[in-house]
PDB file of C-alpha atoms in Angstrom:
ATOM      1  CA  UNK A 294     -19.320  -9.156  -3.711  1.00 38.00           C
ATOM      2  CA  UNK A 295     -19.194 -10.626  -7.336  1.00 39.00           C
ATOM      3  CA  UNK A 296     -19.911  -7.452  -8.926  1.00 40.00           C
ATOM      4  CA  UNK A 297     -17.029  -5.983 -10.373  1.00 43.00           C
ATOM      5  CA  UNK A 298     -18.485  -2.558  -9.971  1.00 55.00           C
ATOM      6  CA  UNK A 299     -18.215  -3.165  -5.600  1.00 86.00           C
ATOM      7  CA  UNK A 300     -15.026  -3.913  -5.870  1.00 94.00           C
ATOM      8  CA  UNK A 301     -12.412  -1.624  -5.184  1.00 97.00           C
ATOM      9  CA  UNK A 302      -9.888  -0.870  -7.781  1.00 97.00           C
ATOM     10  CA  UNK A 303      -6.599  -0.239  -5.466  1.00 98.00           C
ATOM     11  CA  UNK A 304      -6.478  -1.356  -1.916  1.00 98.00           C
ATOM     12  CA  UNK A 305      -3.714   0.096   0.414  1.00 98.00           C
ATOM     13  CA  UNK A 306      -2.818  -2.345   3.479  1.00 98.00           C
ATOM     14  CA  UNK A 307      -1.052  -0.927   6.956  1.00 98.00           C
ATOM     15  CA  UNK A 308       0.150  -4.079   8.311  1.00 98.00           C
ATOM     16  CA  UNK A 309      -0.365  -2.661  12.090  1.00 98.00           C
ATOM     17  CA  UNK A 310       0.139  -4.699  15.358  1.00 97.00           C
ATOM     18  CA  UNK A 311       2.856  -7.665  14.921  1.00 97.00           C
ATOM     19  CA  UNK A 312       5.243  -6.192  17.915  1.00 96.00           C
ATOM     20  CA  UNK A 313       1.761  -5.866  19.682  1.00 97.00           C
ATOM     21  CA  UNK A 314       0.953  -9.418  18.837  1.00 98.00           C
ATOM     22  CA  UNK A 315       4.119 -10.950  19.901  1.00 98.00           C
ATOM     23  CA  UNK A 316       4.398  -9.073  23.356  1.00 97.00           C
ATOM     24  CA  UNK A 317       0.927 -10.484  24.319  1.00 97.00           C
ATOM     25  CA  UNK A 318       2.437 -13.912  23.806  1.00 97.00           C
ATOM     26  CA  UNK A 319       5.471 -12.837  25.878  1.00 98.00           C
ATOM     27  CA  UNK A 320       7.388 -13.279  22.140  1.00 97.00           C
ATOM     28  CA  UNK A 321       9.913 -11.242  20.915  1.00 96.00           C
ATOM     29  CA  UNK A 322       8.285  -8.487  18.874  1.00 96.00           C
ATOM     30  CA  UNK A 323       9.971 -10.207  15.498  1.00 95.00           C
ATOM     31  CA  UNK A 324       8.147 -13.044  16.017  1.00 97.00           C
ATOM     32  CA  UNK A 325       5.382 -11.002  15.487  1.00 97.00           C
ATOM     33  CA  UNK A 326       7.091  -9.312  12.135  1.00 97.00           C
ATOM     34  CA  UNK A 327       7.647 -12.779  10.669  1.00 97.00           C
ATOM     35  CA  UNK A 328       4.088 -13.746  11.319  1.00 97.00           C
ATOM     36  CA  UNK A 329       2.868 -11.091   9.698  1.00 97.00           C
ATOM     37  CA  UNK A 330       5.152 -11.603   6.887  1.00 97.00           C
ATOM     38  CA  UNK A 331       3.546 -14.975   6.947  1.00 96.00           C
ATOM     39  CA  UNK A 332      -0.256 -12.963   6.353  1.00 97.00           C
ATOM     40  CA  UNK A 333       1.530 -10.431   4.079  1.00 98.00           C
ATOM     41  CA  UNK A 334       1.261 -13.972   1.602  1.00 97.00           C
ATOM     42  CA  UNK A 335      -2.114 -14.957   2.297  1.00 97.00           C
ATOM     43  CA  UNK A 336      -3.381 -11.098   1.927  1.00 98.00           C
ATOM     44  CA  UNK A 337      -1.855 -10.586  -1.412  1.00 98.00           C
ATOM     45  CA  UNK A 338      -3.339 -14.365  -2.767  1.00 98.00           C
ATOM     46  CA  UNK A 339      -6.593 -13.140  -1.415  1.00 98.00           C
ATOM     47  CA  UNK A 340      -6.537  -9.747  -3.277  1.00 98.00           C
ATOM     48  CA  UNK A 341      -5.321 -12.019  -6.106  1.00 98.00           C
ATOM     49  CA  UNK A 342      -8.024 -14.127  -5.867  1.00 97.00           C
ATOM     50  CA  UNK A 343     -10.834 -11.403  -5.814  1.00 97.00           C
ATOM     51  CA  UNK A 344      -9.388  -9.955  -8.564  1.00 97.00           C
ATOM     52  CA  UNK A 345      -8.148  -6.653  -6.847  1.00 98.00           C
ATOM     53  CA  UNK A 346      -6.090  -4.689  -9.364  1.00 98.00           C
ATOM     54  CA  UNK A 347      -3.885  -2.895  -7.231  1.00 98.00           C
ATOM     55  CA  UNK A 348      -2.566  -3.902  -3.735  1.00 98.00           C
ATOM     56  CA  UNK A 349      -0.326  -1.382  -2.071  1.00 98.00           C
ATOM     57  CA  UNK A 350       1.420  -2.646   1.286  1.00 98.00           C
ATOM     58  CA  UNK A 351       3.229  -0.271   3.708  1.00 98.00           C
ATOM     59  CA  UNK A 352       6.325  -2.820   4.371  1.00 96.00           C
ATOM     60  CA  UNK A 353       8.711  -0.621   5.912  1.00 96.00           C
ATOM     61  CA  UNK A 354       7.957   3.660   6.309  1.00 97.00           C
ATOM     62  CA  UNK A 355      10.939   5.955   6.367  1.00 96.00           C
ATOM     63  CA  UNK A 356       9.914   6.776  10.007  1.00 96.00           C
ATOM     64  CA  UNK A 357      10.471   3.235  10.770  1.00 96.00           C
ATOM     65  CA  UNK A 358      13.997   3.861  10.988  1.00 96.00           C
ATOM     66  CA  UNK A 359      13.966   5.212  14.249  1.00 96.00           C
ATOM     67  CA  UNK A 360      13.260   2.130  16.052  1.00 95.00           C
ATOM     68  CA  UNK A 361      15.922   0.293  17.912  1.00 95.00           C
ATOM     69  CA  UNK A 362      18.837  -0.802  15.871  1.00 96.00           C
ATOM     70  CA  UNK A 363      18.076  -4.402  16.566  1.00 95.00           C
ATOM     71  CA  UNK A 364      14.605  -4.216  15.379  1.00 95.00           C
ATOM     72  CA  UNK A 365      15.294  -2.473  12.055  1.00 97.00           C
ATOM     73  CA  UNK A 366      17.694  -5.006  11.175  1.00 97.00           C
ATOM     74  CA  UNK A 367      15.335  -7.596  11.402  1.00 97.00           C
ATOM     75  CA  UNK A 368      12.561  -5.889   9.429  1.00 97.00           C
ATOM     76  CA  UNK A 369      15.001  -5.910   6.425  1.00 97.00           C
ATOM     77  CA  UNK A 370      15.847  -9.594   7.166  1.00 97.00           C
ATOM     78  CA  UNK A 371      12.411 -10.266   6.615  1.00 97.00           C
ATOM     79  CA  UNK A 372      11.628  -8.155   3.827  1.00 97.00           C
ATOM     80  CA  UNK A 373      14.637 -10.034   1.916  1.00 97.00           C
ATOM     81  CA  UNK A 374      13.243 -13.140   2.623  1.00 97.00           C
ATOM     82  CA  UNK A 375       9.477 -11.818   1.539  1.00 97.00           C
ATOM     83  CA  UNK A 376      11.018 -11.411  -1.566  1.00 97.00           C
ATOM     84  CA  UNK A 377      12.989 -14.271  -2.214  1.00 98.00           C
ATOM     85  CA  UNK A 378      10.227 -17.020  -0.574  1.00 97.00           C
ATOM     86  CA  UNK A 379       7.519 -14.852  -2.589  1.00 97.00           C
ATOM     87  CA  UNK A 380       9.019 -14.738  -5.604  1.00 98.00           C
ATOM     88  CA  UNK A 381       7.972 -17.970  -7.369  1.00 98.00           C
ATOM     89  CA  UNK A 382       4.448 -17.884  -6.436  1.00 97.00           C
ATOM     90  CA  UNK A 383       4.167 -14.157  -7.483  1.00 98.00           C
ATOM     91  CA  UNK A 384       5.469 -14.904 -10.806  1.00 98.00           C
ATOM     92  CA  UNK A 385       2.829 -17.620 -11.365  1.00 98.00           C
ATOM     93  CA  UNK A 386       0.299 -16.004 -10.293  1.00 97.00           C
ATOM     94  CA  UNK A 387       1.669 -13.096 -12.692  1.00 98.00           C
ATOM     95  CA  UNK A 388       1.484 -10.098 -10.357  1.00 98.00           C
ATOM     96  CA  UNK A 389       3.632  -7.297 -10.929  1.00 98.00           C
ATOM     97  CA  UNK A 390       5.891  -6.277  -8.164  1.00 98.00           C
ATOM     98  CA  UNK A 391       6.670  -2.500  -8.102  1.00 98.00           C
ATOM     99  CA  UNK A 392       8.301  -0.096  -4.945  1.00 98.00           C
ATOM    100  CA  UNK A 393       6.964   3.276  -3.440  1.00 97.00           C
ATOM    101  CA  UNK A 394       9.570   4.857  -1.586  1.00 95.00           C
ATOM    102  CA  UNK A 395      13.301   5.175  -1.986  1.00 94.00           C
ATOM    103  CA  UNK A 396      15.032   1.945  -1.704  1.00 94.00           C
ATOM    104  CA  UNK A 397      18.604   3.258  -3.256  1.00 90.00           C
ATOM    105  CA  UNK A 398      20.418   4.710  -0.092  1.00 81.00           C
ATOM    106  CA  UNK A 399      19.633   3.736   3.552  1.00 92.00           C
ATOM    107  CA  UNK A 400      17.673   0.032   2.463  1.00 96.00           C
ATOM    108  CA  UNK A 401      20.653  -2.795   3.337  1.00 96.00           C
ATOM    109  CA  UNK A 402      22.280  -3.922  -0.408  1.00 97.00           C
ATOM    110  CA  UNK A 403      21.036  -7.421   0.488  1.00 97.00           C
ATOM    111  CA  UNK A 404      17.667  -6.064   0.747  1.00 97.00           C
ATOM    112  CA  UNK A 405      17.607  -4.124  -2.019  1.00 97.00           C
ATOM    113  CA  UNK A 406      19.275  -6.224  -4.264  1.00 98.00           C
ATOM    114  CA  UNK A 407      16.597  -9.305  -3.479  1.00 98.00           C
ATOM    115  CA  UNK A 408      13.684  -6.853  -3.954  1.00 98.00           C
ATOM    116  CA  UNK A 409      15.134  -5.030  -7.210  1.00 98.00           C
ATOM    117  CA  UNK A 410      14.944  -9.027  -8.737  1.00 98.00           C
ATOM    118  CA  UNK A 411      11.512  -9.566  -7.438  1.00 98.00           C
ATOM    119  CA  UNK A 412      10.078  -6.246  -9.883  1.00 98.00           C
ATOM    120  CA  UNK A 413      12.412  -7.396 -12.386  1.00 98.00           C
ATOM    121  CA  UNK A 414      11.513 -10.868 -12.857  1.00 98.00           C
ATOM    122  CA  UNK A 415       7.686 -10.108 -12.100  1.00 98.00           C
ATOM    123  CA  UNK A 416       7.925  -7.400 -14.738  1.00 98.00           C
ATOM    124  CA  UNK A 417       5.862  -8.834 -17.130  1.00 97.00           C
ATOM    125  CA  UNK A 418       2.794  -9.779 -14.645  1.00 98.00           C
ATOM    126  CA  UNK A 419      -0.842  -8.547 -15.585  1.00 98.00           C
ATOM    127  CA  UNK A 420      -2.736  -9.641 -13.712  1.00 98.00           C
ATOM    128  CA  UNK A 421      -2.529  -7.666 -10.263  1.00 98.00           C
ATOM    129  CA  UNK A 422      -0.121  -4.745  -9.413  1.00 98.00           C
ATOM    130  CA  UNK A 423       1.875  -5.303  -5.637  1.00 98.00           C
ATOM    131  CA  UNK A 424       3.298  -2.276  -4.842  1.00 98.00           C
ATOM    132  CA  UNK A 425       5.779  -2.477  -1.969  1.00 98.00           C
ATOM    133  CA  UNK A 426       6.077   0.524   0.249  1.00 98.00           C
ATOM    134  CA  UNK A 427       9.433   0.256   1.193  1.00 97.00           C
ATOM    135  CA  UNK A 428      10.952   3.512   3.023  1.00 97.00           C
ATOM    136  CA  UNK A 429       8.398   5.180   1.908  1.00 98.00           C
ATOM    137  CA  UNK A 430       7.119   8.784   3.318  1.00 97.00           C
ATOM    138  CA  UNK A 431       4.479  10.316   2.007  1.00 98.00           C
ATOM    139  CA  UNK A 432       5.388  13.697   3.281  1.00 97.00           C
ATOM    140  CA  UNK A 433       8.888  13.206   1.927  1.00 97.00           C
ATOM    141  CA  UNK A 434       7.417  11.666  -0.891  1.00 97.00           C
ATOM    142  CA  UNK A 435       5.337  14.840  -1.960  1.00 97.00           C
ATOM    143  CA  UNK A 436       8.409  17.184  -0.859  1.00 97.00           C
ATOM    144  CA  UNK A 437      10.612  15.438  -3.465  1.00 96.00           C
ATOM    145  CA  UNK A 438       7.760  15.864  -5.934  1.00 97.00           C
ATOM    146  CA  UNK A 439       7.721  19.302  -5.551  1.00 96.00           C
ATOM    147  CA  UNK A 440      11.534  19.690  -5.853  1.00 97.00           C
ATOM    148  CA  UNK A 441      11.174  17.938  -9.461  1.00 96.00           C
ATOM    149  CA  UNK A 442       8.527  20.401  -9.946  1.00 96.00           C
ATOM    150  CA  UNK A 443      10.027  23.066  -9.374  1.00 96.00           C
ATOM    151  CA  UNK A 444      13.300  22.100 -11.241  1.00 97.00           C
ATOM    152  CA  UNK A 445      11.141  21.856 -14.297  1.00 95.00           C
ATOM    153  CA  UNK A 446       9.569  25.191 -13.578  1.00 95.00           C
ATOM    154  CA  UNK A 447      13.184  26.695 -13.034  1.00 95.00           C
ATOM    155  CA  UNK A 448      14.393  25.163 -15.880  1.00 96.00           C
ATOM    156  CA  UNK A 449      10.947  27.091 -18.466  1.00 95.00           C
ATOM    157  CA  UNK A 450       9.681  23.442 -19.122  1.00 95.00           C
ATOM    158  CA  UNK A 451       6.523  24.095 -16.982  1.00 95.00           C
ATOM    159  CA  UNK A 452       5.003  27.687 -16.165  1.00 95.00           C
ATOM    160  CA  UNK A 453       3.491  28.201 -12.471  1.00 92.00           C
ATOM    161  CA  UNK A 454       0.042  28.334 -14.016  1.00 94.00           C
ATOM    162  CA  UNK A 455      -0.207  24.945 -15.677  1.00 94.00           C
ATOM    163  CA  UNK A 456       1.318  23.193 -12.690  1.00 94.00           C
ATOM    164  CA  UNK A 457      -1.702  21.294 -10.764  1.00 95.00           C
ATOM    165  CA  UNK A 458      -2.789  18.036  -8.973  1.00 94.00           C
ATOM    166  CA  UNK A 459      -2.288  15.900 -12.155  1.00 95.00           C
ATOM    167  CA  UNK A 460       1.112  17.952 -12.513  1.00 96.00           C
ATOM    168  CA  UNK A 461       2.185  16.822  -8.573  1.00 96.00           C
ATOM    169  CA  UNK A 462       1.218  13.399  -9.110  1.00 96.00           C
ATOM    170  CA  UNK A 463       3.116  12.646 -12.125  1.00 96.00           C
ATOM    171  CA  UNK A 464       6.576  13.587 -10.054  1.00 97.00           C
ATOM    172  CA  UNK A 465       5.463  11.317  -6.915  1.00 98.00           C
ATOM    173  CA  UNK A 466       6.837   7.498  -6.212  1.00 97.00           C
ATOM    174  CA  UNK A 467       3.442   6.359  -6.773  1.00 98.00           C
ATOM    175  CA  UNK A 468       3.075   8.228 -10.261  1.00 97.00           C
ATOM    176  CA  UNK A 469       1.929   4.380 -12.071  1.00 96.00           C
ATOM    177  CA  UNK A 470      -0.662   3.629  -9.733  1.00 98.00           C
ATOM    178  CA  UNK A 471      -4.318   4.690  -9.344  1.00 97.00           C
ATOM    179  CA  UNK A 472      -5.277   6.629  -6.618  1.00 97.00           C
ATOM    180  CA  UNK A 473      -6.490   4.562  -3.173  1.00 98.00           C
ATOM    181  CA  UNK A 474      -9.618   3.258  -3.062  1.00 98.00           C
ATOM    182  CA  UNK A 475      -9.823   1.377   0.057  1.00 98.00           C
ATOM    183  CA  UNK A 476      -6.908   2.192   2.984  1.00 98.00           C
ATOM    184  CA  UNK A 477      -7.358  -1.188   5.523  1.00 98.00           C
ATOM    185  CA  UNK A 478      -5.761  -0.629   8.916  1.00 98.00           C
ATOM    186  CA  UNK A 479      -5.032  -3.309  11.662  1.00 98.00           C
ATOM    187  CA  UNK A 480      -4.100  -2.968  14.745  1.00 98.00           C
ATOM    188  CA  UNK A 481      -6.747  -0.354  16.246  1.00 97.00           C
ATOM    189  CA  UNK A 482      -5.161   2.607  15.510  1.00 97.00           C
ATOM    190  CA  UNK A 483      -7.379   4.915  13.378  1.00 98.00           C
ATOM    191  CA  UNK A 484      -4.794   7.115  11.317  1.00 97.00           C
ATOM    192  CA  UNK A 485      -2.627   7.197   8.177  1.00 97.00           C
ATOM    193  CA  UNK A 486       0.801   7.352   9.527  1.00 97.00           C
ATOM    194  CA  UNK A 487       2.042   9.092   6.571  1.00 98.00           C
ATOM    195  CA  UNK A 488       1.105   6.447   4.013  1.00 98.00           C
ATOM    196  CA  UNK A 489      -0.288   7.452   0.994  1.00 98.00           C
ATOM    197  CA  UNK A 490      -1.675  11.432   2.348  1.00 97.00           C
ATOM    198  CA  UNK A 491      -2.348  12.594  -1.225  1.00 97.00           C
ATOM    199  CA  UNK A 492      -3.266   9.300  -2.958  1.00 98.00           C
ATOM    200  CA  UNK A 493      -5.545   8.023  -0.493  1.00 98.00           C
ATOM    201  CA  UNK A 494      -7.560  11.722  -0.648  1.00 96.00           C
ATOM    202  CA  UNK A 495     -10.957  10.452  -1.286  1.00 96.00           C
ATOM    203  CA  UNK A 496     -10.157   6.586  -0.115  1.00 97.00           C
ATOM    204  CA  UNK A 497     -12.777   4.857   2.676  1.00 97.00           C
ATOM    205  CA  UNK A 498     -10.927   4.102   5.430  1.00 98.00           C
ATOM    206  CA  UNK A 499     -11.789   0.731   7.054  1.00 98.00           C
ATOM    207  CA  UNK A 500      -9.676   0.058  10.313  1.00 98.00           C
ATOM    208  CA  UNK A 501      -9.976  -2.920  12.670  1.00 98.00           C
ATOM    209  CA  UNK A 502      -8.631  -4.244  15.984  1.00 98.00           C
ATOM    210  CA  UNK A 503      -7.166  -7.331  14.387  1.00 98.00           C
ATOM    211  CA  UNK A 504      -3.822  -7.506  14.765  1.00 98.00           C
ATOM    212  CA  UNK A 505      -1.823  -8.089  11.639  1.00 98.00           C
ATOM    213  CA  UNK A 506      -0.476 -11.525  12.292  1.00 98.00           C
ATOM    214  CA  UNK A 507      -4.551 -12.253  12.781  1.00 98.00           C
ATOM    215  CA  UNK A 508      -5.574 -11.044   9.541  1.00 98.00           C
ATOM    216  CA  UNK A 509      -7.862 -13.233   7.630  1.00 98.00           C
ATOM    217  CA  UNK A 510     -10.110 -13.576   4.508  1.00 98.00           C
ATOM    218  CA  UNK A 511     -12.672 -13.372   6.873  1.00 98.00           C
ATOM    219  CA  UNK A 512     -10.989  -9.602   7.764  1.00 98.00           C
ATOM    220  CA  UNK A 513     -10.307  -8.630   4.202  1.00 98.00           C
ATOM    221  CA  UNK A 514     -14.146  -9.734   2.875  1.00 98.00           C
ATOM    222  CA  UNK A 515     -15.306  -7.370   6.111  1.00 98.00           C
ATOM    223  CA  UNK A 516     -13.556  -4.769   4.498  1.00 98.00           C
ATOM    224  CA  UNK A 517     -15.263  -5.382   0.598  1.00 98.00           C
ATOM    225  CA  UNK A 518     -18.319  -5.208   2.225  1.00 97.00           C
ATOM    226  CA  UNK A 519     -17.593  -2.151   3.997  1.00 97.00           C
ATOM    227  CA  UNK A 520     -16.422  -0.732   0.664  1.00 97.00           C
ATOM    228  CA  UNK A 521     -19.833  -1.866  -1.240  1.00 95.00           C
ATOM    229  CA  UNK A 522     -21.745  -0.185   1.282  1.00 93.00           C
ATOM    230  CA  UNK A 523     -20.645   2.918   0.870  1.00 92.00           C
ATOM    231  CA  UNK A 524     -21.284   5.929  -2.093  1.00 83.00           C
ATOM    232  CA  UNK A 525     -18.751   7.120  -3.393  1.00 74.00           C
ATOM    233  CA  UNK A 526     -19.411  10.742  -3.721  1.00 64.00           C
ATOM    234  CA  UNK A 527     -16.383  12.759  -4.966  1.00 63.00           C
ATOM    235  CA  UNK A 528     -18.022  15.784  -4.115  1.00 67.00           C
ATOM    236  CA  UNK A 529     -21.422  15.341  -5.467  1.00 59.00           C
ATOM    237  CA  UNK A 530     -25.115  14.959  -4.281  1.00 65.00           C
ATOM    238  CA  UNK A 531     -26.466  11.617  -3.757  1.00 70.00           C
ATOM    239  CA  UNK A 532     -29.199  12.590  -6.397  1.00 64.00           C
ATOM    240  CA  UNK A 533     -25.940  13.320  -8.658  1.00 58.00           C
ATOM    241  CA  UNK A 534     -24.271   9.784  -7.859  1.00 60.00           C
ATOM    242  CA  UNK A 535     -27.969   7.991  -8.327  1.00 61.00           C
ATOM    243  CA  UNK A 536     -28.301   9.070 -11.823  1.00 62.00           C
ATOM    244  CA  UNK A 537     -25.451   8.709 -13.221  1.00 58.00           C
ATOM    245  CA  UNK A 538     -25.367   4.909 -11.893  1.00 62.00           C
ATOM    246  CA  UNK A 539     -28.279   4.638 -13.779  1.00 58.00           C
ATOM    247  CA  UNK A 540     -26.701   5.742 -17.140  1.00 59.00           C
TER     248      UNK A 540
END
């Protein structure tokens, strides 16, 4: 694990499980939320610590909004405080706070405005990107990049023939970072839930039954060494992937 080469170079979290975690412990399921907030701190210090460059966290997804009234309310509470208890130790540690997603309309001004001076005053961090997924779809998230595309196209700055992947990409939320690397899910469930569907393309998917509020170091170093083990391919042979890592 102290090669730089097995490491990955953006890892995307799905905090899965707190309401899970709470009910089992006959809690109310934002107990479980502000535990995991609690691991949301010791996950980022880790990927600090191992030197991952990017960490991408799926805080709060635009399909989130559909649960009870109640509920939602808290998840903002807590993701204002996230930002505000975070906020010294981030800027130490000079990591560079950034949002995927569209925090402008629907995200409680409270919210927003706490977040907006997290990126700000972590601006000038270089040594890790945080990106906060923050009402963030990726289905809505590629629809609105095509909209831009197609603006440009309607408007002669790009013909239909030039537009492709790279094109796409540069009009998405995520348009700064690199594509995912590693996707880590908790909580059992073996999906994507509409995080990251055309970033995380060629990403290893590592998913455990650890509930969030359980995650570990322990958890996250399972999930480097699930990452070193495997090739990474990109569509060639293994003969193809051998000899280049031997230029």
């Amino acid at each position: 694990m102290n090669e730089r080469s097995s490491l990955p170079r953006h890892i995307a979290l799905i905090l899965d499980g707190n309401g899970r975690w709470a009910t089992s412990r006959g809690l109310p399921r934002t107990k479980g939320h502000e535990a995991g907030s609690q691991k949301v701190r010791l996950a980022v210090r880790a990927c600090h610590e191992r030197k991952i460059p990017v960490v991408t966290l799926y805080a709060f997804s635009a399909a989130n909004w559909n649960r009870p009234g109640e509920e939602v309310g808290n998840l903002m509470r807590i993701c204002r405080e996230f930002a505000e208890e975070a906020h010294d130790d981030l800027v130490a540690r000079g990591v560079r706070v950034v949002v995927v997603g569209d925090i402008d309309d629907e995200v409680p001004t409270a919210t927003r405005k706490a977040t907006e001076k997290l990126i700000a005053d972590t601006s000038d961090g270089t040594s890790m990107t945080l990106a906060l997924a923050l009402n963030y779809g990726g289905r809505r998230d590629m629809v609105s990049a095509m909209r831009a595309v197609a603006a440009q196209a309607r408007a002669g700055l790009l013909l239909p023939e030039d537009i492709d992947s790279h094109t796409i990409r540069r009009f998405l939320s995520t348009s700064e970072l690199p594509d995912a690397d590693l996707v880590i899910r908790t909580g059992g469930e073996q999906r994507l839930s509409d995080f990251l569907p055309f970033e995380a393309a060629f990403a290893e998917l590592f998913f455990t039954d650890t509930l969030w509020p359980d995650f570990s170091e322990a958890t996250l170093d399972e999930a480097l060494a699930f990452y070193a083990r495997r090739q990474r391919r990109f569509g060639r042979t293994d003969e193809q992937v051998r000899r280049t890592a031997e230029i």
